[in-house]
């Protein structure tokens, strides 16, 4: 018998009009290590907008979405540590749906004390932030660290982690409401870039030294600003393109301060099952210890996905956006 489900599919790339709420066939277990999850909640990430608009390629038609949490419906023959009925969270493809099939290597049981909605909000941005501050640039006590979009989903997590590591976060935001959130999360200084000059403020705050590290998920619009804000021997970690792809640039620019420039992606830090398990265990521990507060901005019905994408791309949202099938 063929079972069906609701899902958000795109047949071509473009604006939110390409997002279609449709009925399609429910995925089936086909490989020994497959896990089929009935989604309770689905995390929305900026990467979903890149897939929708064509900034990153997907083969079409495609069901969007990279993470979710729910109850295991069935598992392949080779899966031993996860069973039907388990409450899990996962990273994978096609999570904007009632059911998602994910490889067991990217599925984790949700520990007691973390509910399904929080689990769906935690993995992608949480693992990104955690690997950024431990692997891309190892944040050290008393460092000055500049975080763009400090009130965003990833930004609010970076601010807390940087503070927990004993460093001083400077956050940029576009309005006063976001400034309050960034301050509550732990930034030492907040800069509203619509009314203040980011480079001048960073230099004033750091005695003209600049910051030890910049975490920049904004991309095109902030590239030159980030270069200017980094101190001599500093690190510029460019991890996203919310404002657009950074155009080719002259590598000699880095020699002005002997800067290190890196363009990391989470999936290269969790390529093996061991890496995924290690960082996920560390992340859940930090959350359970109360050291990382994941703020859910809004939960939308799956059928309201267009609004969720508009809010995220339109800089309306703060923290995490969630879909509910
Ligand atoms: P956010 O919640 O941070 O939303 C993006 C924020 O970026 C906005 O709220 C806005 O904050 C700021 N922004 C600045 N310019 C623009 C613009 N032109 N259009 C839209 N937003 C803009 O999103 P996420 O936390 O989901 O993602 C943040 C970044 O991190 C993205 O670039 C994403 O691709 C990247 N990322 C990278 C990963 C990786 O593996 N490398 C993994 C996860 C995320 P404000 O109004 O304050 O300017």
Short mmCIF file of C-alpha atoms and ligand atoms in Angstrom, two decimals:
data_model
loop_
_atom_site.label_atom_id
_atom_site.label_comp_id
_atom_site.label_asym_id
_atom_site.label_seq_id
_atom_site.Cartn_x
_atom_site.Cartn_y
_atom_site.Cartn_z
CA UNK A 1 0.00 0.00 0.00
CA UNK A 2 1.30 3.46 -0.87
CA UNK A 3 1.10 5.90 2.03
CA UNK A 4 1.03 9.65 1.49
CA UNK A 5 2.09 12.73 3.45
CA UNK A 6 2.15 16.52 3.29
CA UNK A 7 5.44 18.18 2.34
CA UNK A 8 6.96 21.40 1.01
CA UNK A 9 8.41 20.81 -2.42
CA UNK A 10 10.13 23.03 -4.99
CA UNK A 11 10.14 22.21 -8.71
CA UNK A 12 12.19 25.27 -9.67
CA UNK A 13 14.28 27.83 -7.81
CA UNK A 14 13.08 31.34 -7.01
CA UNK A 15 11.24 33.42 -4.44
CA UNK A 16 8.78 32.07 -1.85
CA UNK A 17 6.25 31.46 -4.65
CA UNK A 18 8.14 28.27 -5.61
CA UNK A 19 7.35 26.69 -2.21
CA UNK A 20 4.47 24.24 -2.76
CA UNK A 21 2.49 22.55 0.02
CA UNK A 22 1.62 19.24 -1.61
CA UNK A 23 0.73 15.62 -0.98
CA UNK A 24 3.43 13.13 -1.97
CA UNK A 25 4.40 9.54 -1.28
CA UNK A 26 5.74 8.86 2.22
CA UNK A 27 9.42 7.75 2.19
CA UNK A 28 10.13 4.05 2.82
CA UNK A 29 13.09 2.31 4.43
CA UNK A 30 15.29 1.09 1.56
CA UNK A 31 18.77 0.82 3.14
CA UNK A 32 19.82 -1.16 6.25
CA UNK A 33 20.91 2.01 8.07
CA UNK A 34 17.82 4.12 7.29
CA UNK A 35 15.65 5.65 10.01
CA UNK A 36 12.13 6.89 9.22
CA UNK A 37 11.02 9.72 11.52
CA UNK A 38 7.52 11.13 12.00
CA UNK A 39 8.39 14.80 12.45
CA UNK A 40 6.99 16.69 15.43
CA UNK A 41 8.95 19.84 14.64
CA UNK A 42 11.23 21.02 11.82
CA UNK A 43 14.05 23.56 12.12
CA UNK A 44 14.20 26.39 9.57
CA UNK A 45 17.68 27.51 8.53
CA UNK A 46 19.09 30.12 6.19
CA UNK A 47 20.47 27.29 4.04
CA UNK A 48 16.85 26.37 3.18
CA UNK A 49 16.47 29.80 1.56
CA UNK A 50 19.72 29.26 -0.40
CA UNK A 51 18.33 25.94 -1.68
CA UNK A 52 15.01 27.57 -2.57
CA UNK A 53 16.57 30.57 -4.35
CA UNK A 54 19.31 28.60 -6.11
CA UNK A 55 22.31 30.09 -4.26
CA UNK A 56 23.13 26.43 -3.41
CA UNK A 57 22.16 23.68 -5.88
CA UNK A 58 19.67 20.88 -5.22
CA UNK A 59 18.51 18.38 -7.80
CA UNK A 60 14.85 19.14 -8.49
CA UNK A 61 12.11 18.50 -7.63
CA UNK A 62 13.15 18.54 -3.99
CA UNK A 63 11.60 18.62 -0.54
CA UNK A 64 13.44 21.34 1.40
CA UNK A 65 14.76 21.22 4.96
CA UNK A 66 17.88 20.04 6.74
CA UNK A 67 16.80 19.16 10.31
CA UNK A 68 13.92 17.94 12.41
CA UNK A 69 12.85 16.08 15.52
CA UNK A 70 10.13 13.53 16.15
CA UNK A 71 9.32 9.89 16.81
CA UNK A 72 10.97 6.97 15.03
CA UNK A 73 8.41 5.17 12.86
CA UNK A 74 10.63 2.35 11.55
CA UNK A 75 14.31 1.47 11.07
CA UNK A 76 16.41 -0.58 8.64
CA UNK A 77 17.78 -4.04 9.54
CA UNK A 78 21.23 -2.71 10.40
CA UNK A 79 20.12 -0.08 12.93
CA UNK A 80 20.73 -1.40 16.45
CA UNK A 81 20.78 1.58 18.83
CA UNK A 82 17.59 3.35 17.64
CA UNK A 83 14.15 1.73 17.64
CA UNK A 84 10.57 2.62 16.71
CA UNK A 85 9.02 4.92 19.32
CA UNK A 86 12.33 6.63 20.23
CA UNK A 87 12.32 10.42 20.41
CA UNK A 88 15.08 11.62 18.07
CA UNK A 89 16.54 14.64 16.32
CA UNK A 90 18.41 14.45 13.04
CA UNK A 91 20.24 16.30 10.29
CA UNK A 92 19.50 15.27 6.72
CA UNK A 93 17.57 16.16 3.61
CA UNK A 94 13.85 16.73 3.04
CA UNK A 95 12.76 17.58 6.59
CA UNK A 96 9.96 19.97 5.48
CA UNK A 97 7.49 17.07 5.58
CA UNK A 98 5.39 14.90 7.87
CA UNK A 99 7.91 12.05 7.54
CA UNK A 100 11.65 12.09 6.77
CA UNK A 101 14.09 9.29 6.09
CA UNK A 102 17.56 9.99 7.49
CA UNK A 103 20.75 7.90 7.71
CA UNK A 104 21.18 6.59 11.28
CA UNK A 105 24.65 8.20 11.40
CA UNK A 106 22.93 11.63 11.57
CA UNK A 107 20.15 10.64 13.99
CA UNK A 108 20.51 11.13 17.73
CA UNK A 109 18.24 10.20 20.62
CA UNK A 110 16.99 13.28 22.43
CA UNK A 111 18.08 13.19 26.06
CA UNK A 112 15.60 13.60 28.93
CA UNK A 113 15.08 17.23 29.79
CA UNK A 114 15.12 18.43 26.16
CA UNK A 115 11.72 18.49 24.48
CA UNK A 116 11.10 17.77 20.81
CA UNK A 117 10.66 21.41 19.77
CA UNK A 118 13.90 22.43 21.46
CA UNK A 119 15.68 19.45 19.89
CA UNK A 120 14.50 20.53 16.41
CA UNK A 121 15.82 24.03 17.16
CA UNK A 122 19.18 22.90 18.48
CA UNK A 123 21.12 20.73 16.10
CA UNK A 124 22.07 22.69 13.01
CA UNK A 125 22.66 26.11 14.51
CA UNK A 126 23.93 24.65 17.80
CA UNK A 127 26.51 22.38 16.17
CA UNK A 128 27.52 25.20 13.82
CA UNK A 129 28.14 27.62 16.68
CA UNK A 130 29.92 25.01 18.78
CA UNK A 131 32.28 23.94 16.00
CA UNK A 132 32.91 27.58 15.00
CA UNK A 133 34.16 28.56 18.49
CA UNK A 134 36.10 25.33 19.11
CA UNK A 135 37.37 24.31 15.65
CA UNK A 136 37.30 27.22 13.20
CA UNK A 137 38.78 29.65 15.71
CA UNK A 138 39.39 28.36 19.21
CA UNK A 139 38.04 31.21 21.30
CA UNK A 140 40.25 31.98 24.30
CA UNK A 141 39.72 33.80 27.57
CA UNK A 142 39.81 37.60 27.19
CA UNK A 143 39.69 37.51 23.37
CA UNK A 144 37.67 40.19 21.63
CA UNK A 145 35.28 38.56 19.16
CA UNK A 146 33.04 40.31 16.62
CA UNK A 147 29.76 38.54 15.79
CA UNK A 148 27.60 39.84 12.96
CA UNK A 149 23.80 39.32 13.11
CA UNK A 150 24.17 38.78 16.86
CA UNK A 151 20.40 38.48 17.43
CA UNK A 152 19.92 35.85 14.71
CA UNK A 153 19.53 32.12 15.29
CA UNK A 154 23.22 31.32 15.04
CA UNK A 155 24.30 34.73 16.36
CA UNK A 156 22.54 34.41 19.74
CA UNK A 157 24.23 31.04 20.27
CA UNK A 158 27.67 32.33 19.29
CA UNK A 159 27.33 35.23 21.73
CA UNK A 160 26.56 32.89 24.64
CA UNK A 161 29.34 30.44 23.77
CA UNK A 162 31.93 33.20 23.36
CA UNK A 163 30.94 34.63 26.74
CA UNK A 164 31.03 31.18 28.40
CA UNK A 165 34.58 30.75 27.11
CA UNK A 166 35.60 33.91 28.96
CA UNK A 167 35.93 36.13 25.88
CA UNK A 168 34.29 39.48 25.09
CA UNK A 169 31.66 39.49 22.35
CA UNK A 170 30.87 42.56 20.25
CA UNK A 171 27.64 42.05 18.33
CA UNK A 172 26.18 43.87 15.33
CA UNK A 173 22.40 44.21 14.85
CA UNK A 174 20.01 46.23 12.68
CA UNK A 175 17.61 47.60 15.32
CA UNK A 176 17.10 48.35 19.01
CA UNK A 177 14.93 45.32 19.74
CA UNK A 178 17.69 43.05 18.40
CA UNK A 179 20.24 45.05 20.42
CA UNK A 180 18.35 44.22 23.63
CA UNK A 181 18.35 40.51 22.77
CA UNK A 182 22.07 40.52 21.99
CA UNK A 183 22.79 42.24 25.32
CA UNK A 184 20.61 39.73 27.19
CA UNK A 185 22.55 36.91 25.50
CA UNK A 186 25.82 38.35 26.78
CA UNK A 187 27.47 40.75 24.34
CA UNK A 188 29.79 43.20 26.06
CA UNK A 189 29.07 45.82 23.38
CA UNK A 190 26.36 45.99 20.77
CA UNK A 191 26.60 48.02 17.55
CA UNK A 192 23.48 49.02 15.63
CA UNK A 193 24.94 49.18 12.12
CA UNK A 194 22.05 51.28 10.81
CA UNK A 195 23.05 54.20 13.04
CA UNK A 196 26.68 53.49 13.97
CA UNK A 197 29.90 52.87 12.02
CA UNK A 198 30.94 49.31 12.83
CA UNK A 199 34.67 49.70 12.14
CA UNK A 200 34.95 52.95 14.15
CA UNK A 201 33.05 51.42 17.08
CA UNK A 202 35.12 48.23 17.09
CA UNK A 203 38.35 50.25 17.04
CA UNK A 204 37.12 52.51 19.84
CA UNK A 205 36.10 49.51 22.00
CA UNK A 206 39.37 47.62 21.41
CA UNK A 207 41.80 50.55 21.82
CA UNK A 208 42.46 50.59 18.07
CA UNK A 209 43.68 46.98 18.13
CA UNK A 210 40.72 45.30 16.43
CA UNK A 211 39.29 41.91 17.36
CA UNK A 212 41.06 38.55 17.67
CA UNK A 213 38.34 36.88 15.61
CA UNK A 214 35.34 37.78 13.47
CA UNK A 215 32.43 35.35 12.96
CA UNK A 216 30.64 36.57 9.85
CA UNK A 217 27.51 34.87 8.52
CA UNK A 218 26.31 37.94 6.60
CA UNK A 219 28.83 37.65 3.75
CA UNK A 220 28.86 40.15 0.89
CA UNK A 221 27.76 43.29 2.78
CA UNK A 222 30.15 42.80 5.71
CA UNK A 223 33.25 41.35 4.05
CA UNK A 224 35.30 44.59 3.96
CA UNK A 225 34.03 45.57 7.43
CA UNK A 226 35.18 42.26 8.88
CA UNK A 227 38.61 42.58 7.25
CA UNK A 228 38.95 46.05 8.74
CA UNK A 229 37.83 44.97 12.23
CA UNK A 230 40.26 42.05 12.60
CA UNK A 231 43.49 42.82 14.46
CA UNK A 232 47.03 41.95 13.31
CA UNK A 233 47.33 38.12 13.32
CA UNK A 234 43.56 37.88 13.71
CA UNK A 235 41.15 35.31 12.30
CA UNK A 236 38.28 36.04 9.94
CA UNK A 237 35.78 33.18 9.92
CA UNK A 238 33.31 33.70 7.07
CA UNK A 239 30.58 31.09 7.53
CA UNK A 240 27.60 32.34 5.55
CA UNK A 241 26.11 34.60 2.90
CA UNK A 242 22.81 35.99 4.23
CA UNK A 243 23.39 39.20 2.22
CA UNK A 244 24.82 37.45 -0.84
CA UNK A 245 27.89 35.56 -2.02
CA UNK A 246 31.24 37.31 -1.49
CA UNK A 247 32.76 38.17 -4.87
CA UNK A 248 36.33 37.06 -5.70
CA UNK A 249 38.88 39.18 -3.84
CA UNK A 250 42.61 39.88 -3.82
CA UNK A 251 44.28 37.46 -1.37
CA UNK A 252 47.04 40.05 -0.85
CA UNK A 253 44.56 41.98 1.29
CA UNK A 254 45.20 39.44 4.05
CA UNK A 255 48.90 40.33 4.20
CA UNK A 256 48.14 43.82 5.53
CA UNK A 257 47.66 42.21 8.98
CA UNK A 258 48.75 38.57 8.43
CA UNK A 259 45.12 37.55 8.74
CA UNK A 260 43.81 34.00 8.64
CA UNK A 261 40.65 33.63 6.56
CA UNK A 262 38.49 30.52 6.73
CA UNK A 263 35.20 29.52 5.08
CA UNK A 264 33.92 26.54 7.13
CA UNK A 265 30.74 24.52 6.75
CA UNK A 266 29.25 22.44 9.56
CA UNK A 267 28.95 19.30 7.44
CA UNK A 268 32.74 19.05 7.04
CA UNK A 269 33.13 18.99 10.84
CA UNK A 270 30.58 16.17 11.23
CA UNK A 271 31.44 14.08 8.20
CA UNK A 272 31.92 10.90 10.26
CA UNK A 273 29.41 9.34 12.63
CA UNK A 274 31.95 9.66 15.48
CA UNK A 275 32.28 13.39 14.87
CA UNK A 276 28.49 13.87 14.76
CA UNK A 277 28.08 11.89 18.00
CA UNK A 278 30.91 13.72 19.79
CA UNK A 279 29.75 17.25 18.97
CA UNK A 280 26.07 16.40 19.52
CA UNK A 281 26.82 14.94 22.98
CA UNK A 282 28.84 18.05 23.85
CA UNK A 283 26.03 20.31 22.59
CA UNK A 284 23.28 18.52 24.53
CA UNK A 285 25.44 18.65 27.67
CA UNK A 286 25.89 22.42 27.36
CA UNK A 287 22.14 22.86 26.80
CA UNK A 288 21.20 20.64 29.76
CA UNK A 289 23.68 22.48 32.01
CA UNK A 290 21.78 25.67 31.21
CA UNK A 291 24.81 27.25 29.47
CA UNK A 292 23.07 27.65 26.12
CA UNK A 293 19.59 29.12 25.94
CA UNK A 294 18.03 28.47 22.53
CA UNK A 295 15.40 31.09 21.85
CA UNK A 296 12.56 29.96 19.62
CA UNK A 297 11.16 33.03 17.88
CA UNK A 298 8.09 31.48 16.33
CA UNK A 299 6.51 28.12 15.43
CA UNK A 300 4.70 28.17 12.07
CA UNK A 301 2.39 25.58 10.55
CA UNK A 302 4.21 23.68 7.79
CA UNK A 303 1.70 25.11 5.33
CA UNK A 304 2.81 28.65 6.39
CA UNK A 305 6.40 28.08 5.27
CA UNK A 306 6.29 31.05 2.86
CA UNK A 307 5.80 33.40 5.80
CA UNK A 308 8.68 31.76 7.69
CA UNK A 309 11.05 32.27 4.74
CA UNK A 310 9.88 35.86 4.31
CA UNK A 311 10.47 36.62 7.99
CA UNK A 312 13.95 35.04 7.96
CA UNK A 313 15.12 36.69 4.73
CA UNK A 314 13.41 39.98 5.60
CA UNK A 315 15.47 40.28 8.85
CA UNK A 316 12.23 40.22 10.88
CA UNK A 317 13.09 37.16 12.92
CA UNK A 318 15.39 36.73 15.91
CA UNK A 319 16.51 33.36 17.25
CA UNK A 320 15.08 30.16 15.78
CA UNK A 321 12.15 29.57 13.44
CA UNK A 322 10.30 26.24 13.63
CA UNK A 323 7.73 24.51 11.40
CA UNK A 324 5.10 22.09 12.71
CA UNK A 325 3.51 19.55 10.34
P1 LIG B 1 19.76 34.43 11.11
O1 LIG B 1 18.69 34.13 12.10
O2 LIG B 1 21.07 34.93 11.62
O3 LIG B 1 19.19 35.45 10.05
C1 LIG B 1 20.05 36.19 9.24
C2 LIG B 1 20.38 37.56 9.84
O4 LIG B 1 21.42 38.12 9.06
C3 LIG B 1 19.24 38.55 9.77
O5 LIG B 1 18.34 38.46 10.86
C4 LIG B 1 19.98 39.87 9.76
O6 LIG B 1 20.24 40.33 11.08
C5 LIG B 1 21.33 39.52 9.11
N1 LIG B 1 21.41 40.10 7.75
C6 LIG B 1 22.28 41.05 7.37
N2 LIG B 1 22.11 41.36 6.09
C7 LIG B 1 21.10 40.58 5.63
C8 LIG B 1 20.45 40.47 4.38
N3 LIG B 1 20.81 41.22 3.31
N4 LIG B 1 19.44 39.58 4.24
C9 LIG B 1 19.07 38.81 5.28
N5 LIG B 1 19.66 38.88 6.51
C10 LIG B 1 20.67 39.75 6.68
O7 LIG B 1 20.00 33.13 10.19
P2 LIG B 1 20.74 31.77 10.56
O8 LIG B 1 21.18 31.77 11.97
O9 LIG B 1 19.92 30.64 10.05
O10 LIG B 1 22.03 31.84 9.63
C11 LIG B 1 22.99 32.88 9.81
C12 LIG B 1 24.12 32.67 8.82
O11 LIG B 1 24.85 31.52 9.21
C13 LIG B 1 23.65 32.44 7.38
O12 LIG B 1 24.53 33.07 6.50
C14 LIG B 1 23.79 30.94 7.24
O13 LIG B 1 23.99 30.54 5.93
C15 LIG B 1 25.02 30.70 8.08
N6 LIG B 1 25.18 29.31 8.51
C16 LIG B 1 26.27 28.64 8.06
C17 LIG B 1 26.48 27.35 8.42
C18 LIG B 1 27.72 26.67 7.98
O14 LIG B 1 27.84 25.45 8.13
N7 LIG B 1 28.68 27.38 7.42
C19 LIG B 1 25.50 26.60 9.22
C20 LIG B 1 24.42 27.43 9.73
C21 LIG B 1 24.26 28.73 9.36
P3 LIG B 1 20.30 41.95 11.34
O15 LIG B 1 18.90 42.42 11.03
O16 LIG B 1 20.68 42.11 12.74
O17 LIG B 1 21.32 42.44 10.34
#
